[in-house]
PDB file of C-alpha atoms in Angstrom:
ATOM      1  CA  MET A 156       0.000   0.000   0.000  1.00  0.00           C
ATOM      2  CA  SER A 157       1.885   3.048  -1.236  1.00  0.00           C
ATOM      3  CA  PRO A 158       1.366   6.368   0.537  1.00  0.00           C
ATOM      4  CA  GLN A 159       1.590   8.286  -2.747  1.00  0.00           C
ATOM      5  CA  PRO A 160      -1.835   8.559  -4.354  1.00  0.00           C
ATOM      6  CA  SER A 161      -0.456   8.701  -7.870  1.00  0.00           C
ATOM      7  CA  SER A 162       1.248   5.336  -7.597  1.00  0.00           C
ATOM      8  CA  THR A 163      -1.582   3.453  -5.927  1.00  0.00           C
ATOM      9  CA  ASN A 164      -2.940   0.798  -8.204  1.00  0.00           C
ATOM     10  CA  PRO A 165      -6.633   1.720  -8.609  1.00  0.00           C
ATOM     11  CA  ASN A 166      -7.670  -1.920  -8.751  1.00  0.00           C
ATOM     12  CA  SER A 167      -5.944  -2.821  -5.527  1.00  0.00           C
ATOM     13  CA  LEU A 168      -7.557   0.200  -3.892  1.00  0.00           C
ATOM     14  CA  LYS A 169     -10.942  -0.967  -5.082  1.00  0.00           C
ATOM     15  CA  ILE A 170     -10.340  -4.430  -3.707  1.00  0.00           C
ATOM     16  CA  GLN A 171      -9.250  -3.007  -0.330  1.00  0.00           C
ATOM     17  CA  LEU A 172     -12.372  -0.882  -0.151  1.00  0.00           C
ATOM     18  CA  ALA A 173     -14.528  -3.823  -1.194  1.00  0.00           C
ATOM     19  CA  TYR A 174     -13.132  -6.046   1.556  1.00  0.00           C
ATOM     20  CA  GLN A 175     -13.559  -3.351   4.167  1.00  0.00           C
ATOM     21  CA  PHE A 176     -17.071  -2.492   3.037  1.00  0.00           C
ATOM     22  CA  LEU A 177     -18.202  -6.125   3.040  1.00  0.00           C
ATOM     23  CA  HIS A 178     -16.659  -6.567   6.451  1.00  0.00           C
ATOM     24  CA  ASN A 179     -18.586  -3.566   7.767  1.00  0.00           C
ATOM     25  CA  LEU A 180     -21.806  -4.743   6.144  1.00  0.00           C
ATOM     26  CA  ASN A 181     -21.364  -8.152   7.676  1.00  0.00           C
ATOM     27  CA  ASN A 182     -20.956  -6.555  11.090  1.00  0.00           C
ATOM     28  CA  LEU A 183     -24.156  -4.668  10.483  1.00  0.00           C
ATOM     29  CA  ASN A 184     -26.013  -7.864   9.694  1.00  0.00           C
ATOM     30  CA  SER A 185     -24.673  -9.813  12.631  1.00  0.00           C
ATOM     31  CA  LYS A 186     -24.958  -7.096  15.262  1.00  0.00           C
ATOM     32  CA  ARG A 187     -28.509  -6.080  14.552  1.00  0.00           C
ATOM     33  CA  SER A 188     -30.400  -9.325  14.601  1.00  0.00           C
ATOM     34  CA  ASN A 189     -33.644  -7.511  14.070  1.00  0.00           C
ATOM     35  CA  LEU A 190     -32.369  -5.835  10.937  1.00  0.00           C
ATOM     36  CA  ALA A 191     -35.331  -7.002   8.935  1.00  0.00           C
ATOM     37  CA  THR A 192     -37.763  -5.230  11.187  1.00  0.00           C
ATOM     38  CA  THR A 193     -35.988  -1.903  11.413  1.00  0.00           C
ATOM     39  CA  HIS A 194     -37.148   0.957   9.312  1.00  0.00           C
ATOM     40  CA  ILE A 195     -35.860   1.156   5.762  1.00  0.00           C
ATOM     41  CA  ARG A 196     -34.492   4.613   6.517  1.00  0.00           C
ATOM     42  CA  GLN A 197     -32.364   3.305   9.370  1.00  0.00           C
ATOM     43  CA  ARG A 198     -31.069   0.387   7.320  1.00  0.00           C
ATOM     44  CA  SER A 199     -30.091   2.663   4.478  1.00  0.00           C
ATOM     45  CA  ASN A 200     -28.435   5.032   6.952  1.00  0.00           C
ATOM     46  CA  ARG A 201     -26.366   2.202   8.403  1.00  0.00           C
ATOM     47  CA  VAL A 202     -25.233   1.113   4.971  1.00  0.00           C
ATOM     48  CA  LYS A 203     -24.256   4.694   4.226  1.00  0.00           C
ATOM     49  CA  ILE A 204     -22.270   4.927   7.447  1.00  0.00           C
ATOM     50  CA  ALA A 205     -20.612   1.604   6.620  1.00  0.00           C
ATOM     51  CA  ALA A 206     -19.595   3.063   3.268  1.00  0.00           C
ATOM     52  CA  TYR A 207     -17.934   6.146   4.748  1.00  0.00           C
ATOM     53  CA  ALA A 208     -16.418   4.027   7.492  1.00  0.00           C
ATOM     54  CA  SER A 209     -14.833   1.731   4.901  1.00  0.00           C
ATOM     55  CA  MET A 210     -13.163   4.650   3.203  1.00  0.00           C
ATOM     56  CA  ALA A 211     -11.895   5.990   6.506  1.00  0.00           C
ATOM     57  CA  TYR A 212     -10.616   2.620   7.777  1.00  0.00           C
ATOM     58  CA  VAL A 213      -8.687   1.868   4.611  1.00  0.00           C
ATOM     59  CA  VAL A 214      -6.929   5.230   4.774  1.00  0.00           C
ATOM     60  CA  GLY A 215      -6.541   5.162   8.542  1.00  0.00           C
ATOM     61  CA  SER A 216      -5.179   8.257  10.199  1.00  0.00           C
ATOM     62  CA  ARG A 217      -3.049   9.319   7.255  1.00  0.00           C
ATOM     63  CA  ARG A 218      -5.496  11.955   6.085  1.00  0.00           C
ATOM     64  CA  ALA A 219      -7.427  14.726   7.806  1.00  0.00           C
ATOM     65  CA  TRP A 220     -10.692  13.702   6.171  1.00  0.00           C
ATOM     66  CA  SER A 221     -10.363  10.076   7.262  1.00  0.00           C
ATOM     67  CA  ARG A 222      -9.461  11.126  10.789  1.00  0.00           C
ATOM     68  CA  ALA A 223     -12.540  13.332  10.908  1.00  0.00           C
ATOM     69  CA  ILE A 224     -14.780  10.483   9.759  1.00  0.00           C
ATOM     70  CA  LEU A 225     -13.264   8.069  12.272  1.00  0.00           C
ATOM     71  CA  ARG A 226     -13.802  10.630  15.008  1.00  0.00           C
ATOM     72  CA  THR A 227     -17.460  10.968  14.063  1.00  0.00           C
ATOM     73  CA  ILE A 228     -17.920   7.201  14.068  1.00  0.00           C
ATOM     74  CA  ARG A 229     -16.312   6.817  17.476  1.00  0.00           C
ATOM     75  CA  ASN A 230     -18.471   9.611  18.872  1.00  0.00           C
ATOM     76  CA  ARG A 231     -21.498   7.869  17.509  1.00  0.00           C
ATOM     77  CA  ARG A 232     -20.479   4.586  19.094  1.00  0.00           C
ATOM     78  CA  MET A 233     -19.891   6.205  22.460  1.00  0.00           C
ATOM     79  CA  LEU A 234     -23.276   7.851  22.321  1.00  0.00           C
ATOM     80  CA  ALA A 235     -24.970   4.589  21.359  1.00  0.00           C
ATOM     81  CA  ARG A 236     -23.254   2.868  24.252  1.00  0.00           C
ATOM     82  CA  ASN A 237     -24.607   5.540  26.583  1.00  0.00           C
ATOM     83  CA  LYS A 238     -28.067   4.736  25.205  1.00  0.00           C
ATOM     84  CA  ARG A 239     -28.549   8.249  23.960  1.00  0.00           C
ATOM     85  CA  VAL A 240     -29.723   8.949  20.442  1.00  0.00           C
ATOM     86  CA  ASP A 241     -28.038  11.823  18.717  1.00  0.00           C
ATOM     87  CA  HIS A 242     -29.718  12.219  15.359  1.00  0.00           C
ATOM     88  CA  LYS A 243     -27.155  14.702  14.064  1.00  0.00           C
ATOM     89  CA  ILE A 244     -24.407  12.117  13.940  1.00  0.00           C
ATOM     90  CA  THR A 245     -26.388   9.457  12.125  1.00  0.00           C
ATOM     91  CA  HIS A 246     -26.415  11.631   9.060  1.00  0.00           C
ATOM     92  CA  ARG A 247     -23.502  11.798   6.650  1.00  0.00           C
ATOM     93  CA  PRO A 248     -20.349  12.116   8.752  1.00  0.00           C
ATOM     94  CA  ARG A 249     -19.105  15.685   8.893  1.00  0.00           C
ATOM     95  CA  SER A 250     -16.488  17.384  10.950  1.00  0.00           C
ATOM     96  CA  ALA A 251     -17.971  18.839  14.105  1.00  0.00           C
ATOM     97  CA  LYS A 252     -19.958  22.019  13.521  1.00  0.00           C
ATOM     98  CA  ARG A 253     -18.039  25.039  14.720  1.00  0.00           C
ATOM     99  CA  ARG A 254     -19.695  27.824  16.631  1.00  0.00           C
ATOM    100  CA  ASN A 255     -18.531  30.332  14.018  1.00  0.00           C
ATOM    101  CA  PRO A 256     -18.844  28.726  10.588  1.00  0.00           C
ATOM    102  CA  LYS A 257     -18.271  31.938   8.648  1.00  0.00           C
ATOM    103  CA  ARG A 258     -14.504  32.167   8.445  1.00  0.00           C
ATOM    104  CA  ASP A 259     -12.988  34.348   5.795  1.00  0.00           C
ATOM    105  CA  TYR A 260     -10.304  32.126   4.355  1.00  0.00           C
ATOM    106  CA  VAL A 261      -9.105  33.886   1.272  1.00  0.00           C
ATOM    107  CA  ASP A 262      -6.514  32.116  -0.812  1.00  0.00           C
ATOM    108  CA  PRO A 263      -4.227  34.090  -3.141  1.00  0.00           C
ATOM    109  CA  ASN A 264      -6.633  33.620  -6.019  1.00  0.00           C
ATOM    110  CA  GLY A 265      -9.432  35.222  -4.057  1.00  0.00           C
ATOM    111  CA  ASN A 266     -11.682  32.179  -4.282  1.00  0.00           C
ATOM    112  CA  SER A 267     -13.117  32.624  -0.815  1.00  0.00           C
ATOM    113  CA  GLY A 268     -16.666  31.700  -1.804  1.00  0.00           C
ATOM    114  CA  GLN A 269     -15.841  28.378  -3.406  1.00  0.00           C
ATOM    115  CA  GLU A 270     -13.304  27.546  -0.761  1.00  0.00           C
ATOM    116  CA  VAL A 271     -15.836  27.941   2.020  1.00  0.00           C
ATOM    117  CA  LYS A 272     -18.212  25.605   0.208  1.00  0.00           C
ATOM    118  CA  LEU A 273     -15.449  23.077  -0.301  1.00  0.00           C
ATOM    119  CA  ARG A 274     -14.538  23.148   3.378  1.00  0.00           C
ATOM    120  CA  LYS A 275     -18.097  22.214   4.212  1.00  0.00           C
ATOM    121  CA  LEU A 276     -18.084  19.272   1.819  1.00  0.00           C
ATOM    122  CA  VAL A 277     -14.800  17.634   2.737  1.00  0.00           C
ATOM    123  CA  PRO A 278     -14.564  16.424   6.330  1.00  0.00           C
ATOM    124  CA  GLY A 279     -11.742  17.601   8.544  1.00  0.00           C
ATOM    125  CA  VAL A 280     -10.398  20.507   6.477  1.00  0.00           C
ATOM    126  CA  GLU A 281     -11.863  23.524   8.249  1.00  0.00           C
ATOM    127  CA  LYS A 282      -8.606  24.791   9.649  1.00  0.00           C
ATOM    128  CA  MET A 283      -6.374  23.854   6.771  1.00  0.00           C
ATOM    129  CA  ASP A 284      -4.514  26.197   4.517  1.00  0.00           C
ATOM    130  CA  ALA A 285      -5.400  26.312   0.826  1.00  0.00           C
ATOM    131  CA  CYS A 286      -2.737  23.822  -0.291  1.00  0.00           C
ATOM    132  CA  GLY A 287      -3.735  21.254   2.294  1.00  0.00           C
ATOM    133  CA  LEU A 288      -7.373  21.755   1.429  1.00  0.00           C
ATOM    134  CA  LEU A 289      -6.819  21.051  -2.262  1.00  0.00           C
ATOM    135  CA  ASP A 290      -4.660  18.049  -1.482  1.00  0.00           C
ATOM    136  CA  GLU A 291      -7.221  16.579   0.906  1.00  0.00           C
ATOM    137  CA  THR A 292      -9.985  17.236  -1.598  1.00  0.00           C
ATOM    138  CA  ALA A 293      -8.165  15.338  -4.334  1.00  0.00           C
ATOM    139  CA  ASP A 294      -7.605  12.378  -2.030  1.00  0.00           C
ATOM    140  CA  TYR A 295     -11.181  12.447  -0.766  1.00  0.00           C
ATOM    141  CA  ILE A 296     -12.555  12.489  -4.309  1.00  0.00           C
ATOM    142  CA  LYS A 297     -10.398   9.546  -5.271  1.00  0.00           C
ATOM    143  CA  TYR A 298     -11.752   7.437  -2.438  1.00  0.00           C
ATOM    144  CA  LEU A 299     -15.325   8.595  -2.956  1.00  0.00           C
ATOM    145  CA  LYS A 300     -15.143   7.556  -6.613  1.00  0.00           C
ATOM    146  CA  THR A 301     -13.800   4.130  -5.760  1.00  0.00           C
ATOM    147  CA  GLN A 302     -16.343   3.593  -3.011  1.00  0.00           C
ATOM    148  CA  VAL A 303     -19.160   4.463  -5.412  1.00  0.00           C
ATOM    149  CA  GLU A 304     -17.772   1.953  -7.903  1.00  0.00           C
ATOM    150  CA  VAL A 305     -17.617  -0.756  -5.241  1.00  0.00           C
ATOM    151  CA  MET A 306     -21.203  -0.078  -4.246  1.00  0.00           C
ATOM    152  CA  LYS A 307     -22.391  -0.072  -7.860  1.00  0.00           C
ATOM    153  CA  ASN A 308     -20.721  -3.436  -8.411  1.00  0.00           C
ATOM    154  CA  LEU A 309     -22.392  -4.797  -5.308  1.00  0.00           C
ATOM    155  CA  VAL A 310     -25.803  -3.547  -6.386  1.00  0.00           C
ATOM    156  CA  ASP A 311     -25.348  -5.134  -9.805  1.00  0.00           C
ATOM    157  CA  LEU A 312     -24.233  -8.342  -8.160  1.00  0.00           C
ATOM    158  CA  TYR A 313     -27.171  -8.537  -5.795  1.00  0.00           C
ATOM    159  CA  SER A 314     -29.622  -7.621  -8.520  1.00  0.00           C
ATOM    160  CA  THR A 315     -28.613 -10.585 -10.599  1.00  0.00           C
ATOM    161  CA  ILE A 316     -28.642 -13.191  -7.830  1.00  0.00           C
TER     162      ILE A 316
ATOM    163  CA  MET B 132      -9.807  36.958  14.722  1.00  0.00           C
ATOM    164  CA  SER B 133      -9.662  34.102  12.293  1.00  0.00           C
ATOM    165  CA  THR B 134      -8.176  36.152   9.446  1.00  0.00           C
ATOM    166  CA  ARG B 135      -5.349  37.370  11.642  1.00  0.00           C
ATOM    167  CA  ARG B 136      -4.683  33.798  12.686  1.00  0.00           C
ATOM    168  CA  SER B 137      -4.570  32.549   9.136  1.00  0.00           C
ATOM    169  CA  ARG B 138      -2.342  35.432   8.015  1.00  0.00           C
ATOM    170  CA  SER B 139       0.155  34.856  10.794  1.00  0.00           C
ATOM    171  CA  ARG B 140       0.219  31.165   9.948  1.00  0.00           C
ATOM    172  CA  GLN B 141       1.106  32.062   6.394  1.00  0.00           C
ATOM    173  CA  SER B 142       3.924  34.366   7.472  1.00  0.00           C
ATOM    174  CA  THR B 143       5.556  31.836   9.799  1.00  0.00           C
ATOM    175  CA  THR B 144       5.424  29.036   7.230  1.00  0.00           C
ATOM    176  CA  SER B 145       6.588  29.685   3.690  1.00  0.00           C
ATOM    177  CA  ARG B 146       4.215  31.786   1.654  1.00  0.00           C
ATOM    178  CA  ILE B 147       1.949  29.648  -0.464  1.00  0.00           C
ATOM    179  CA  THR B 148       2.942  30.424  -4.011  1.00  0.00           C
ATOM    180  CA  ASP B 149       0.576  30.790  -6.911  1.00  0.00           C
ATOM    181  CA  ASP B 150       2.402  27.949  -8.642  1.00  0.00           C
ATOM    182  CA  GLN B 151       1.694  25.570  -5.806  1.00  0.00           C
ATOM    183  CA  ILE B 152      -1.966  26.456  -5.898  1.00  0.00           C
ATOM    184  CA  ASN B 153      -2.072  26.108  -9.666  1.00  0.00           C
ATOM    185  CA  ASP B 154      -0.415  22.700  -9.525  1.00  0.00           C
ATOM    186  CA  LEU B 155      -2.912  21.458  -6.993  1.00  0.00           C
ATOM    187  CA  VAL B 156      -5.812  22.931  -8.893  1.00  0.00           C
ATOM    188  CA  SER B 157      -4.740  21.253 -12.126  1.00  0.00           C
ATOM    189  CA  LYS B 158      -4.253  17.991 -10.283  1.00  0.00           C
ATOM    190  CA  LEU B 159      -7.782  18.360  -8.963  1.00  0.00           C
ATOM    191  CA  GLN B 160      -9.055  19.153 -12.413  1.00  0.00           C
ATOM    192  CA  GLN B 161      -7.729  15.863 -13.727  1.00  0.00           C
ATOM    193  CA  LEU B 162      -9.894  14.027 -11.248  1.00  0.00           C
ATOM    194  CA  LEU B 163     -13.064  15.715 -12.379  1.00  0.00           C
ATOM    195  CA  PRO B 164     -15.179  13.769 -14.842  1.00  0.00           C
ATOM    196  CA  GLU B 165     -15.506  16.291 -17.629  1.00  0.00           C
ATOM    197  CA  ILE B 166     -13.594  19.238 -18.943  1.00  0.00           C
ATOM    198  CA  ARG B 167     -16.077  21.739 -20.167  1.00  0.00           C
ATOM    199  CA  THR B 168     -13.710  23.927 -22.167  1.00  0.00           C
ATOM    200  CA  HIS B 169     -11.998  22.791 -25.337  1.00  0.00           C
ATOM    201  CA  ARG B 170      -8.596  23.560 -23.827  1.00  0.00           C
ATOM    202  CA  SER B 171      -7.558  21.272 -21.016  1.00  0.00           C
ATOM    203  CA  ASP B 172      -5.180  23.756 -19.424  1.00  0.00           C
ATOM    204  CA  LYS B 173      -5.788  27.267 -18.160  1.00  0.00           C
ATOM    205  CA  VAL B 174      -9.241  26.591 -16.816  1.00  0.00           C
ATOM    206  CA  SER B 175      -9.896  29.174 -14.148  1.00  0.00           C
ATOM    207  CA  ALA B 176      -9.279  28.012 -10.600  1.00  0.00           C
ATOM    208  CA  SER B 177     -12.650  29.134  -9.369  1.00  0.00           C
ATOM    209  CA  LYS B 178     -14.313  27.096 -12.087  1.00  0.00           C
ATOM    210  CA  VAL B 179     -12.337  24.033 -11.042  1.00  0.00           C
ATOM    211  CA  LEU B 180     -13.323  24.589  -7.419  1.00  0.00           C
ATOM    212  CA  GLN B 181     -16.936  24.990  -8.399  1.00  0.00           C
ATOM    213  CA  GLU B 182     -16.878  21.810 -10.456  1.00  0.00           C
ATOM    214  CA  THR B 183     -15.175  20.058  -7.559  1.00  0.00           C
ATOM    215  CA  CYS B 184     -17.932  21.082  -5.165  1.00  0.00           C
ATOM    216  CA  ASN B 185     -20.575  19.896  -7.616  1.00  0.00           C
ATOM    217  CA  TYR B 186     -18.746  16.646  -8.184  1.00  0.00           C
ATOM    218  CA  ILE B 187     -18.384  15.921  -4.468  1.00  0.00           C
ATOM    219  CA  ARG B 188     -22.060  16.670  -3.950  1.00  0.00           C
ATOM    220  CA  SER B 189     -23.031  14.307  -6.760  1.00  0.00           C
ATOM    221  CA  LEU B 190     -20.789  11.579  -5.340  1.00  0.00           C
ATOM    222  CA  HIS B 191     -22.429  12.012  -1.944  1.00  0.00           C
ATOM    223  CA  ARG B 192     -25.819  11.716  -3.627  1.00  0.00           C
ATOM    224  CA  ASP B 193     -24.654   8.567  -5.412  1.00  0.00           C
ATOM    225  CA  ILE B 194     -23.620   7.027  -2.126  1.00  0.00           C
ATOM    226  CA  ASP B 195     -26.992   7.911  -0.596  1.00  0.00           C
ATOM    227  CA  ASN B 196     -28.892   6.346  -3.491  1.00  0.00           C
ATOM    228  CA  LEU B 197     -26.703   3.277  -3.601  1.00  0.00           C
ATOM    229  CA  SER B 198     -27.115   2.842   0.155  1.00  0.00           C
ATOM    230  CA  ASP B 199     -30.872   2.897  -0.285  1.00  0.00           C
ATOM    231  CA  ARG B 200     -30.734   0.265  -2.996  1.00  0.00           C
ATOM    232  CA  LEU B 201     -28.205  -1.883  -1.183  1.00  0.00           C
ATOM    233  CA  SER B 202     -30.222  -1.881   2.021  1.00  0.00           C
ATOM    234  CA  GLU B 203     -33.273  -3.065   0.088  1.00  0.00           C
ATOM    235  CA  LEU B 204     -31.298  -5.775  -1.674  1.00  0.00           C
ATOM    236  CA  LEU B 205     -29.529  -6.897   1.476  1.00  0.00           C
ATOM    237  CA  GLU B 206     -32.827  -7.421   3.215  1.00  0.00           C
ATOM    238  CA  ASN B 207     -33.823 -10.072   0.738  1.00  0.00           C
ATOM    239  CA  THR B 208     -30.620 -11.990   0.290  1.00  0.00           C
ATOM    240  CA  ASP B 209     -28.371 -13.677   2.801  1.00  0.00           C
ATOM    241  CA  PRO B 210     -24.897 -13.087   1.431  1.00  0.00           C
ATOM    242  CA  THR B 211     -22.060 -15.523   1.727  1.00  0.00           C
ATOM    243  CA  GLN B 212     -19.041 -13.342   1.949  1.00  0.00           C
ATOM    244  CA  ALA B 213     -16.619 -15.607   0.148  1.00  0.00           C
ATOM    245  CA  SER B 214     -18.738 -16.027  -2.970  1.00  0.00           C
ATOM    246  CA  ILE B 215     -19.351 -12.298  -3.171  1.00  0.00           C
ATOM    247  CA  ILE B 216     -15.703 -11.417  -2.885  1.00  0.00           C
ATOM    248  CA  ARG B 217     -14.902 -14.009  -5.509  1.00  0.00           C
ATOM    249  CA  SER B 218     -17.405 -12.562  -7.955  1.00  0.00           C
ATOM    250  CA  LEU B 219     -16.264  -9.008  -7.227  1.00  0.00           C
ATOM    251  CA  LEU B 220     -12.669  -9.914  -7.935  1.00  0.00           C
ATOM    252  CA  THR B 221     -13.440 -11.631 -11.181  1.00  0.00           C
ATOM    253  CA  GLN B 222     -15.325  -8.658 -12.629  1.00  0.00           C
TER     254      GLN B 222
END
């Protein structure tokens, strides 16, 4: 597993993500024995969380976005253990909402508007400088693309069984 | 103030050059699915950022939709992990 994104074989990445995703899905099925009776919304939410978790586990703590996702998942687990339901965290994992979301990061090109939007979309990049932000975004997109491919393959597979 | 903080961070570390930003932006552009202009270079950075935001949003939507479909399909089938991995790898 090479740390440089440009030299990572895309197929091996896809296989890693596939393994991790199936592992997470399997955990979902075994942990919740009453999965069939839970609401479709909750099931779909759990699959979605498994998807983001797979991406984050494969990357580990190497990237700010994966660290942010792992943090959100651990928070969610701690809350579930304390038998409290926090609906905010069951949605798509985001970095924790700051009290003052309107920061004026202006990069040399003056793209403050787009940059702010990008910081909201990529987890874990709120405090990063412009270079780090772009780097994290590229990495995040790469993993998102591969995860979507894995899920599409799975859907095709299950549809034909 | 946040702007003061970010400015001081830039002065203590090396100043982020335009070239660095341009390199990263072009690297990002290569990841995007389509290039709307007929020239692949010299697309404006703000356009690349905008396309990036749209692309990330559409990928998030894809994951949401695929999660919906997968959760429906998973309900009906009882997957054997080994056979699934085998079929995934042979695709």
